[in-house]
Amino acid sequence: MSLPSWRLPPGVTRGAMDYAASTSVARDYDKYHADNPLFEYEEQILQEEFGGPPPAGVIADLGCGSGRALLPLMRQGWRGLAVDLSEEMLAVVREKAEAENLTADCVRANLVEMGAALVPDGSANHAICLFSTLGMIHGRANRRAALGHMRRVLKPGGRLVLHVHNFWFNLRDPGGPGWVLRSLWRGASEKGFDTGDKYYAYRGVPNFFLHVFRKSELRADLASAGLRVRRWEHLDVRRRHALRSPWWLPALRANGWIVVCESTA
């Protein structure tokens, strides 16, 4: 039975809850995204940041989905902390880890309410939050709260690898300029609407929510959470690699960004 709207957790839309509750979405996740070029490039970034000598520590995957980014790191010796709103996704992660005799602690949590009782302070050496999981959180205050929890769970010197979509890239889509203008207008004039909020049909969910970011907005949100940027990768149009010549109109050309941050606390 679906929760009434007034009982939805902070930052979780009806579409996000329906997505999280879907068994078919979880079970078909890896097959559905098998040819997604972003995932290969994300793995390259993770290897650059966390590869090397055999590690001894914990990587938290915040919004882990099926664990497709976490499992390769666990195979290298990292202990995995898998956090997701979806119990269906966490079941997939457990099955994968058990099949390979890997260690993964799975926690069902809303990233906005991920308090110390669920994930204690300093639980992870590093963390990842990929495939625009941050953008699935409704409301800027909620997204900032989630970023604050991401910083909180990091040990001193820990890094967070984050992916989001670029608001201005929508100008390239059919009808995109009109959507951008409407979104800017609604963001300036409509209470409860943030410029960059989108609703659309996705994988059987008719009202899936995603927030797409402006670079200045994301920088401010990271700073508010006590996260300092170490690395900012502009993604090319198909998200296969970093944008060539990123100095030339990056705000309009980048599909999105992969950002590596560290705690300033």
Short mmCIF file of C-alpha atoms in Angstrom, two decimals:
data_model
loop_
_atom_site.label_atom_id
_atom_site.label_comp_id
_atom_site.label_asym_id
_atom_site.label_seq_id
_atom_site.Cartn_x
_atom_site.Cartn_y
_atom_site.Cartn_z
CA MET A 1 0.00 0.00 0.00
CA SER A 2 1.40 3.40 -1.03
CA LEU A 3 2.11 6.00 1.62
CA PRO A 4 -0.07 9.12 1.45
CA SER A 5 1.83 12.18 0.24
CA TRP A 6 1.93 13.77 3.69
CA ARG A 7 3.78 10.73 5.04
CA LEU A 8 6.55 10.70 2.44
CA PRO A 9 10.02 11.20 3.98
CA PRO A 10 11.72 14.61 3.56
CA GLY A 11 13.13 15.06 0.08
CA VAL A 12 11.43 11.93 -1.28
CA THR A 13 8.83 12.48 -3.99
CA ARG A 14 6.06 10.05 -4.87
CA GLY A 15 8.03 9.03 -7.96
CA ALA A 16 11.19 8.36 -5.95
CA MET A 17 9.26 6.22 -3.49
CA ASP A 18 7.61 4.25 -6.31
CA TYR A 19 11.03 3.76 -7.93
CA ALA A 20 12.56 2.58 -4.65
CA ALA A 21 9.74 0.12 -4.04
CA SER A 22 9.91 -1.48 -7.49
CA THR A 23 11.27 -5.02 -7.57
CA SER A 24 11.53 -4.97 -11.37
CA VAL A 25 13.63 -1.79 -11.36
CA ALA A 26 16.08 -3.34 -8.89
CA ARG A 27 16.28 -6.75 -10.55
CA ASP A 28 16.70 -5.34 -14.07
CA TYR A 29 18.97 -2.44 -13.08
CA ASP A 30 22.27 -3.87 -14.29
CA LYS A 31 20.82 -5.19 -17.55
CA TYR A 32 18.98 -1.94 -18.25
CA HIS A 33 22.16 0.11 -17.81
CA ALA A 34 24.61 -2.41 -19.28
CA ASP A 35 25.71 -0.06 -22.08
CA ASN A 36 25.70 3.19 -20.11
CA PRO A 37 29.05 4.88 -20.94
CA LEU A 38 28.92 7.01 -17.80
CA PHE A 39 29.41 3.97 -15.59
CA GLU A 40 32.69 3.04 -17.26
CA TYR A 41 34.02 6.57 -16.86
CA GLU A 42 32.86 6.73 -13.24
CA GLU A 43 34.78 3.51 -12.55
CA GLN A 44 37.87 5.07 -14.11
CA ILE A 45 37.57 8.07 -11.78
CA LEU A 46 37.07 5.80 -8.76
CA GLN A 47 40.18 3.83 -9.64
CA GLU A 48 42.18 7.03 -9.95
CA GLU A 49 40.93 8.22 -6.56
CA PHE A 50 40.81 4.96 -4.59
CA GLY A 51 42.94 2.42 -6.47
CA GLY A 52 46.55 1.60 -5.74
CA PRO A 53 47.97 -0.38 -2.81
CA PRO A 54 45.61 -2.82 -1.04
CA PRO A 55 43.29 -0.65 1.05
CA ALA A 56 42.25 -1.11 4.62
CA GLY A 57 39.06 0.78 5.26
CA VAL A 58 35.45 1.50 4.34
CA ILE A 59 33.90 3.10 1.27
CA ALA A 60 30.28 4.21 1.66
CA ASP A 61 28.10 4.13 -1.45
CA LEU A 62 25.31 6.61 -0.69
CA GLY A 63 22.42 5.80 -2.97
CA CYS A 64 24.13 2.55 -3.96
CA GLY A 65 21.47 1.12 -6.26
CA SER A 66 22.51 -2.39 -7.27
CA GLY A 67 26.07 -1.84 -6.00
CA ARG A 68 27.50 -1.67 -9.52
CA ALA A 69 30.09 0.98 -8.48
CA LEU A 70 30.77 -0.41 -5.00
CA LEU A 71 31.46 -4.06 -5.86
CA PRO A 72 34.61 -3.40 -7.97
CA LEU A 73 36.08 -1.46 -5.03
CA MET A 74 35.16 -4.24 -2.61
CA ARG A 75 36.93 -6.77 -4.85
CA GLN A 76 40.10 -4.73 -4.33
CA GLY A 77 39.84 -5.00 -0.55
CA TRP A 78 37.61 -2.13 0.53
CA ARG A 79 34.84 -2.93 2.98
CA GLY A 80 31.55 -1.70 1.55
CA LEU A 81 28.88 0.35 3.30
CA ALA A 82 25.84 0.30 1.02
CA VAL A 83 23.14 2.88 1.79
CA ASP A 84 19.91 3.20 -0.19
CA LEU A 85 16.25 4.07 0.24
CA SER A 86 15.31 0.89 -1.63
CA GLU A 87 15.25 -2.40 0.26
CA GLU A 88 14.91 -4.08 -3.14
CA MET A 89 18.24 -2.60 -4.29
CA LEU A 90 19.94 -3.54 -1.02
CA ALA A 91 18.76 -7.13 -1.46
CA VAL A 92 20.57 -7.21 -4.82
CA VAL A 93 23.73 -5.83 -3.21
CA ARG A 94 23.63 -8.48 -0.47
CA GLU A 95 23.21 -11.27 -3.01
CA LYS A 96 26.12 -10.02 -5.12
CA ALA A 97 28.41 -9.65 -2.10
CA GLU A 98 27.53 -13.07 -0.71
CA ALA A 99 28.12 -14.70 -4.11
CA GLU A 100 31.70 -13.35 -4.08
CA ASN A 101 32.37 -13.75 -0.34
CA LEU A 102 32.71 -9.99 0.04
CA THR A 103 31.87 -7.88 3.08
CA ALA A 104 29.14 -5.27 2.69
CA ASP A 105 27.11 -3.61 5.43
CA CYS A 106 23.71 -2.60 4.04
CA VAL A 107 21.67 0.22 5.56
CA ARG A 108 18.24 1.33 4.39
CA ALA A 109 18.09 5.09 4.83
CA ASN A 110 16.82 8.31 3.35
CA LEU A 111 19.98 10.36 2.73
CA VAL A 112 18.23 13.47 4.06
CA GLU A 113 17.60 11.75 7.42
CA MET A 114 20.77 9.65 7.58
CA GLY A 115 21.45 10.37 11.23
CA ALA A 116 24.25 9.05 13.41
CA ALA A 117 22.00 6.26 14.71
CA LEU A 118 21.96 4.79 11.20
CA VAL A 119 25.46 5.71 10.03
CA PRO A 120 27.75 7.01 12.79
CA ASP A 121 30.11 9.93 12.37
CA GLY A 122 33.38 9.02 10.66
CA SER A 123 32.12 5.61 9.54
CA ALA A 124 33.79 5.75 6.13
CA ASN A 125 37.25 6.49 4.84
CA HIS A 126 35.70 7.69 1.57
CA ALA A 127 32.23 7.92 0.01
CA ILE A 128 30.58 7.95 -3.40
CA CYS A 129 27.20 9.30 -4.51
CA LEU A 130 26.80 8.64 -8.22
CA PHE A 131 24.34 8.65 -11.14
CA SER A 132 22.75 11.91 -9.97
CA THR A 133 21.44 10.43 -6.73
CA LEU A 134 21.75 13.89 -5.16
CA GLY A 135 19.47 15.23 -7.90
CA MET A 136 16.75 12.75 -6.95
CA ILE A 137 16.30 14.63 -3.66
CA HIS A 138 13.53 17.23 -3.76
CA GLY A 139 14.19 20.65 -2.25
CA ARG A 140 17.46 22.52 -1.89
CA ALA A 141 17.37 22.46 1.91
CA ASN A 142 17.00 18.67 1.76
CA ARG A 143 19.86 18.32 -0.71
CA ARG A 144 22.06 20.41 1.58
CA ALA A 145 21.04 18.27 4.55
CA ALA A 146 22.04 15.14 2.60
CA LEU A 147 25.42 16.67 1.72
CA GLY A 148 25.91 17.51 5.38
CA HIS A 149 25.38 13.85 6.29
CA MET A 150 27.78 12.79 3.54
CA ARG A 151 30.46 15.00 5.06
CA ARG A 152 29.60 13.82 8.57
CA VAL A 153 30.16 10.13 7.81
CA LEU A 154 33.64 10.78 6.37
CA LYS A 155 36.77 10.33 8.43
CA PRO A 156 39.18 13.32 8.45
CA GLY A 157 40.73 13.66 5.01
CA GLY A 158 38.07 11.45 3.43
CA ARG A 159 36.87 12.12 -0.11
CA LEU A 160 33.39 12.18 -1.64
CA VAL A 161 32.93 11.45 -5.36
CA LEU A 162 29.68 12.93 -6.64
CA HIS A 163 27.86 13.00 -10.00
CA VAL A 164 25.12 15.43 -11.06
CA HIS A 165 23.54 16.70 -14.30
CA ASN A 166 24.04 20.19 -15.78
CA PHE A 167 20.99 22.48 -16.00
CA TRP A 168 22.24 24.43 -19.02
CA PHE A 169 22.87 21.29 -21.09
CA ASN A 170 19.08 21.12 -21.56
CA LEU A 171 19.42 23.97 -24.07
CA ARG A 172 20.61 21.32 -26.53
CA ASP A 173 17.44 19.24 -26.30
CA PRO A 174 14.39 19.69 -28.58
CA GLY A 175 12.21 22.17 -26.73
CA GLY A 176 15.06 22.69 -24.26
CA PRO A 177 15.36 26.48 -24.51
CA GLY A 178 11.68 26.83 -23.65
CA TRP A 179 12.04 24.47 -20.69
CA VAL A 180 15.07 26.40 -19.41
CA LEU A 181 13.20 29.71 -19.57
CA ARG A 182 10.14 28.27 -17.83
CA SER A 183 12.30 26.68 -15.15
CA LEU A 184 14.14 29.95 -14.50
CA TRP A 185 10.81 31.80 -14.25
CA ARG A 186 9.20 29.25 -11.96
CA GLY A 187 12.29 29.13 -9.76
CA ALA A 188 12.15 32.89 -9.31
CA SER A 189 8.40 33.19 -8.82
CA GLU A 190 6.95 29.91 -7.51
CA LYS A 191 7.30 28.84 -3.90
CA GLY A 192 8.46 25.24 -3.50
CA PHE A 193 9.97 25.06 -6.99
CA ASP A 194 13.73 25.17 -7.54
CA THR A 195 15.13 26.14 -10.92
CA GLY A 196 16.21 22.82 -12.41
CA ASP A 197 13.39 20.65 -11.03
CA LYS A 198 12.09 18.13 -13.58
CA TYR A 199 9.36 15.48 -13.60
CA TYR A 200 9.16 12.84 -16.33
CA ALA A 201 8.36 9.20 -17.00
CA TYR A 202 11.24 6.81 -16.29
CA ARG A 203 11.31 3.01 -16.12
CA GLY A 204 7.59 2.67 -15.48
CA VAL A 205 7.47 5.53 -12.98
CA PRO A 206 5.28 8.28 -14.50
CA ASN A 207 6.34 11.09 -12.14
CA PHE A 208 10.04 10.50 -11.62
CA PHE A 209 11.81 13.55 -10.14
CA LEU A 210 15.28 14.85 -10.94
CA HIS A 211 16.94 18.16 -10.10
CA VAL A 212 19.62 19.36 -12.53
CA PHE A 213 22.21 21.81 -11.25
CA ARG A 214 23.85 25.05 -12.19
CA LYS A 215 27.55 25.01 -11.37
CA SER A 216 27.37 27.99 -9.00
CA GLU A 217 24.46 26.34 -7.17
CA LEU A 218 26.36 23.11 -6.63
CA ARG A 219 29.50 24.92 -5.48
CA ALA A 220 27.46 26.83 -2.91
CA ASP A 221 25.71 23.68 -1.70
CA LEU A 222 29.01 21.84 -1.28
CA ALA A 223 30.53 24.77 0.61
CA SER A 224 27.49 24.98 2.90
CA ALA A 225 28.04 21.34 3.85
CA GLY A 226 31.73 21.87 4.63
CA LEU A 227 32.99 20.12 1.49
CA ARG A 228 35.96 21.49 -0.45
CA VAL A 229 36.33 20.70 -4.17
CA ARG A 230 39.51 18.82 -5.09
CA ARG A 231 38.62 17.90 -8.67
CA TRP A 232 35.87 18.92 -11.09
CA GLU A 233 35.40 16.83 -14.24
CA HIS A 234 33.18 18.19 -17.02
CA LEU A 235 31.47 15.32 -18.86
CA ASP A 236 31.24 15.21 -22.64
CA VAL A 237 27.90 14.98 -24.44
CA ARG A 238 27.66 11.19 -24.11
CA ARG A 239 29.38 11.06 -20.70
CA ARG A 240 32.12 8.80 -22.06
CA HIS A 241 35.03 10.92 -20.86
CA ALA A 242 35.99 14.39 -19.70
CA LEU A 243 35.03 17.28 -21.93
CA ARG A 244 37.69 18.20 -24.47
CA SER A 245 38.85 21.83 -24.14
CA PRO A 246 36.85 22.39 -20.93
CA TRP A 247 37.85 26.06 -20.94
CA TRP A 248 35.52 26.71 -23.91
CA LEU A 249 31.87 27.28 -22.87
CA PRO A 250 31.85 24.44 -20.32
CA ALA A 251 28.54 25.55 -18.80
CA LEU A 252 26.79 24.93 -22.13
CA ARG A 253 28.77 21.91 -23.34
CA ALA A 254 29.05 19.70 -20.26
CA ASN A 255 26.40 17.00 -19.88
CA GLY A 256 27.11 17.04 -16.15
CA TRP A 257 29.97 16.79 -13.70
CA ILE A 258 31.85 14.34 -11.55
CA VAL A 259 33.15 16.23 -8.54
CA VAL A 260 35.66 15.01 -5.96
CA CYS A 261 35.37 16.76 -2.59
CA GLU A 262 36.90 16.49 0.87
CA SER A 263 35.79 17.64 4.27
CA THR A 264 36.93 21.07 5.46
CA ALA A 265 36.18 20.17 9.08
#
